[in-house]
């Protein structure tokens, strides 16, 4: 099945409003005419509105890097789905390994965030991935299965159709160490098989699974050529207009 490629840039905790404006402006230019793929930028919360304004007439969408499941209230430090939407976001990254590892977000909290995003019609980019220790002790598939089953608990088929998955091996994030295309393909195929078991085969066939972890201009083409890799979630290389432009123009 042919799935529409999706390239997303996760800016993490980088870029002031002014810097975000200029990076988004450059990406807007080099994304013109890309009709056969989707492009998303995920700036920090503070720059979402500005970036969305820059991209208003382009095909590039804006994502947040996290979301709360509540509509409003006493949740200091959190941002609601409606707030994100009103700022111009249409998607949100959920369960990124930095949220899991540094801020101790567990599968249960990530599941709540998934439900919050879906309830308010933000497209979730749901991240999973194993650590180096887990890979070396042969626990990769076990860990990914647990993250998928717990993170997607209670998600209905109709909602799953709106969800994007991202496989990001923790040992490959920001380390310059990419999973080989074979390693990534093996895991993506496993994830797709599990989604077929948990939901339906046609959902598994249509769900987009992104790869993330040191995606760069010089490895994007071979990763994107794998049958089960439908896109990339890019960190470091998304902060530089030239390299991100090359990535979104993958061949
Ligand atoms: P990286 O980050 O491309 O810098 O490895 C990817 C991510 O964390 O989404």
XYZ file of C-alpha atoms and ligand atoms in Angstrom:
260
model
C 0.000 0.000 0.000
C 1.231 3.453 -0.871
C 1.279 5.768 2.124
C 1.818 9.502 1.845
C 5.299 10.369 3.193
C 5.494 12.680 6.195
C 8.588 14.620 7.201
C 8.463 16.339 10.563
C 10.996 18.650 12.157
C 11.142 18.604 15.940
C 12.823 21.796 17.050
C 12.864 20.713 20.706
C 13.900 23.561 23.045
C 15.474 25.661 20.320
C 14.631 28.966 18.633
C 13.293 32.221 19.975
C 10.262 33.697 18.245
C 12.473 35.719 15.917
C 14.707 32.773 15.069
C 11.663 30.573 14.524
C 10.216 33.148 12.165
C 13.296 33.154 9.977
C 13.728 29.352 9.895
C 10.039 28.832 9.080
C 10.298 31.442 6.323
C 13.149 29.555 4.663
C 11.390 26.225 4.960
C 8.221 27.691 3.540
C 10.182 28.651 0.439
C 11.805 25.278 -0.136
C 8.593 23.353 0.487
C 6.753 25.071 -2.336
C 5.566 22.585 -4.918
C 6.015 19.481 -2.767
C 2.655 17.951 -3.459
C 3.277 14.272 -2.870
C 4.333 14.494 0.779
C 3.408 16.154 4.052
C 5.729 18.429 6.005
C 5.285 19.436 9.629
C 7.278 21.764 11.866
C 7.178 21.412 15.641
C 8.538 24.594 17.206
C 8.470 25.229 20.957
C 5.093 26.401 22.319
C 6.192 30.030 22.357
C 6.763 30.100 18.589
C 3.767 28.083 17.370
C 1.631 31.113 16.611
C 4.373 32.923 14.729
C 5.377 29.854 12.720
C 1.738 29.087 11.871
C 1.351 32.629 10.543
C 4.409 32.221 8.311
C 3.080 28.903 6.976
C -0.528 29.994 6.572
C -0.581 29.771 2.783
C 1.808 26.845 2.458
C 1.268 23.105 2.662
C 3.412 22.871 5.812
C 1.532 22.190 9.058
C 2.510 23.036 12.618
C 2.751 20.626 15.542
C 3.278 21.137 19.255
C 5.750 19.043 21.223
C 3.323 17.991 23.933
C -0.265 18.514 25.067
C -2.389 18.202 28.195
C -5.528 16.048 28.228
C -7.598 18.594 30.127
C -9.506 21.443 28.515
C -8.498 24.053 31.062
C -7.947 24.503 34.766
C -5.302 24.336 37.450
C -2.541 22.537 35.540
C 0.431 24.854 35.902
C 2.915 24.458 33.089
C 0.583 22.523 30.789
C -1.064 23.558 27.509
C -4.513 22.435 26.399
C -5.458 21.120 22.945
C -7.715 24.135 22.322
C -4.876 26.511 23.150
C -2.642 24.758 20.643
C -5.319 24.816 17.996
C -6.033 28.468 18.567
C -2.313 29.169 18.105
C -2.358 27.334 14.765
C -1.193 23.787 15.549
C -2.900 20.829 13.889
C -0.704 18.052 15.257
C 1.254 17.178 18.383
C 4.239 14.992 19.265
C 3.406 12.712 22.192
C 5.632 10.372 24.210
C 8.954 11.623 22.901
C 11.801 9.805 24.636
C 13.000 13.071 26.186
C 9.575 13.425 27.843
C 9.752 9.819 28.992
C 13.358 9.878 30.207
C 14.006 13.383 31.507
C 10.502 14.253 32.693
C 9.435 10.746 33.695
C 6.282 10.598 31.622
C 5.067 7.029 31.785
C 2.842 5.036 29.433
C -0.274 5.963 31.430
C 0.281 9.696 31.241
C 1.202 9.400 27.579
C -2.041 7.500 26.972
C -3.983 10.364 28.566
C -2.220 12.847 26.329
C -3.067 10.689 23.288
C -6.728 10.688 24.234
C -6.703 14.438 24.842
C -5.155 15.136 21.444
C -7.581 12.867 19.609
C -10.621 14.158 21.451
C -9.845 17.663 20.252
C -8.791 16.632 16.791
C -5.070 17.206 16.934
C -3.144 14.598 14.962
C -0.874 12.759 17.400
C 2.646 11.732 16.422
C 3.063 8.987 18.971
C 6.712 8.153 19.725
C 8.128 4.881 20.958
C 11.647 3.539 21.193
C 14.041 1.373 23.159
C 17.185 2.421 25.034
C 20.612 1.024 24.234
C 20.492 -1.140 27.338
C 17.138 -2.577 26.297
C 18.396 -3.298 22.791
C 21.556 -4.952 24.069
C 19.585 -7.170 26.405
C 17.272 -8.231 23.568
C 14.256 -6.453 24.981
C 13.564 -4.168 21.998
C 10.355 -5.814 20.827
C 9.062 -6.363 24.345
C 9.562 -2.701 25.263
C 8.006 -1.434 22.042
C 5.019 -3.726 22.461
C 4.429 -2.458 25.972
C 4.723 1.176 24.876
C 2.283 0.566 22.033
C -0.269 -1.442 23.991
C -0.287 0.881 27.010
C 0.037 4.118 25.083
C -2.811 3.166 22.759
C -5.137 1.682 25.379
C -8.719 2.720 24.720
C -7.919 4.332 21.368
C -10.637 3.428 18.866
C -10.029 2.337 15.278
C -11.392 5.583 13.942
C -8.917 7.491 16.117
C -6.060 5.210 15.144
C -6.669 6.176 11.537
C -5.764 9.749 12.475
C -2.634 8.769 14.393
C 0.956 8.764 13.178
C 3.558 6.551 14.855
C 7.240 7.352 15.225
C 9.904 4.786 16.019
C 12.854 6.515 17.626
C 15.526 4.282 19.120
C 16.756 6.299 22.106
C 20.372 5.380 21.365
C 20.110 7.016 17.953
C 18.650 10.347 19.072
C 21.087 13.223 18.871
C 24.014 10.796 18.885
C 24.840 10.740 15.199
C 24.271 6.963 15.384
C 21.435 6.086 13.035
C 19.819 2.694 13.109
C 20.813 0.930 9.914
C 18.080 0.851 7.333
C 17.730 -2.887 7.995
C 17.379 -2.376 11.764
C 14.790 0.340 11.265
C 12.844 -1.643 8.660
C 12.759 -4.693 10.934
C 11.227 -2.685 13.772
C 8.784 -0.843 11.512
C 7.519 -4.148 10.128
C 7.100 -5.434 13.686
C 5.120 -2.330 14.681
C 2.855 -2.662 11.660
C 2.180 -6.308 12.456
C 1.314 -5.447 16.034
C -1.046 -2.669 14.939
C -2.818 -5.214 12.717
C -3.256 -7.433 15.771
C -4.417 -4.604 18.040
C -6.683 -2.932 15.456
C -7.395 -4.074 11.898
C -5.229 -4.984 8.965
C -6.324 -2.031 6.868
C -5.435 0.337 9.703
C -2.003 -1.262 9.952
C -1.616 -0.916 6.189
C -2.494 2.748 6.187
C -0.868 3.992 9.418
C 2.248 6.028 8.807
C 5.305 5.012 10.798
C 8.108 7.581 10.905
C 11.701 6.823 11.766
C 13.576 9.206 14.049
C 17.135 9.260 15.327
C 19.945 11.128 13.571
C 18.139 11.437 10.250
C 20.366 13.557 8.021
C 20.524 14.650 4.375
C 22.908 11.789 3.650
C 20.843 8.951 5.087
C 17.259 10.067 4.453
C 17.006 8.580 0.960
C 17.993 5.057 1.976
C 15.730 5.142 5.030
C 12.778 6.386 3.001
C 13.344 3.606 0.465
C 12.415 0.963 3.069
C 8.941 -0.486 2.567
C 7.657 0.210 6.069
C 9.334 3.573 6.671
C 6.826 6.275 5.766
C 8.609 9.351 6.955
C 11.067 10.897 9.362
C 10.975 12.754 12.648
C 14.042 14.948 12.525
C 15.698 16.761 15.431
C 19.140 18.287 14.953
C 19.035 18.415 11.160
C 15.688 20.215 11.289
C 17.281 23.267 12.909
C 19.206 24.123 9.801
C 17.189 25.280 6.787
C 19.516 23.807 4.200
C 19.637 20.328 5.674
C 15.926 20.182 6.470
C 15.134 21.344 2.938
C 17.265 18.523 1.565
C 15.483 16.060 3.867
C 11.979 17.091 2.839
C 13.103 16.849 -0.776
C 14.228 13.234 -0.294
C 14.287 11.170 -3.441
P 17.797 13.790 16.173
O 16.442 13.813 17.044
O 17.386 13.858 14.726
O 18.565 14.991 16.623
O 18.489 12.489 16.492
C 15.294 13.128 16.640
C 14.181 13.326 17.641
O 14.460 13.353 18.841
O 12.998 13.461 17.268
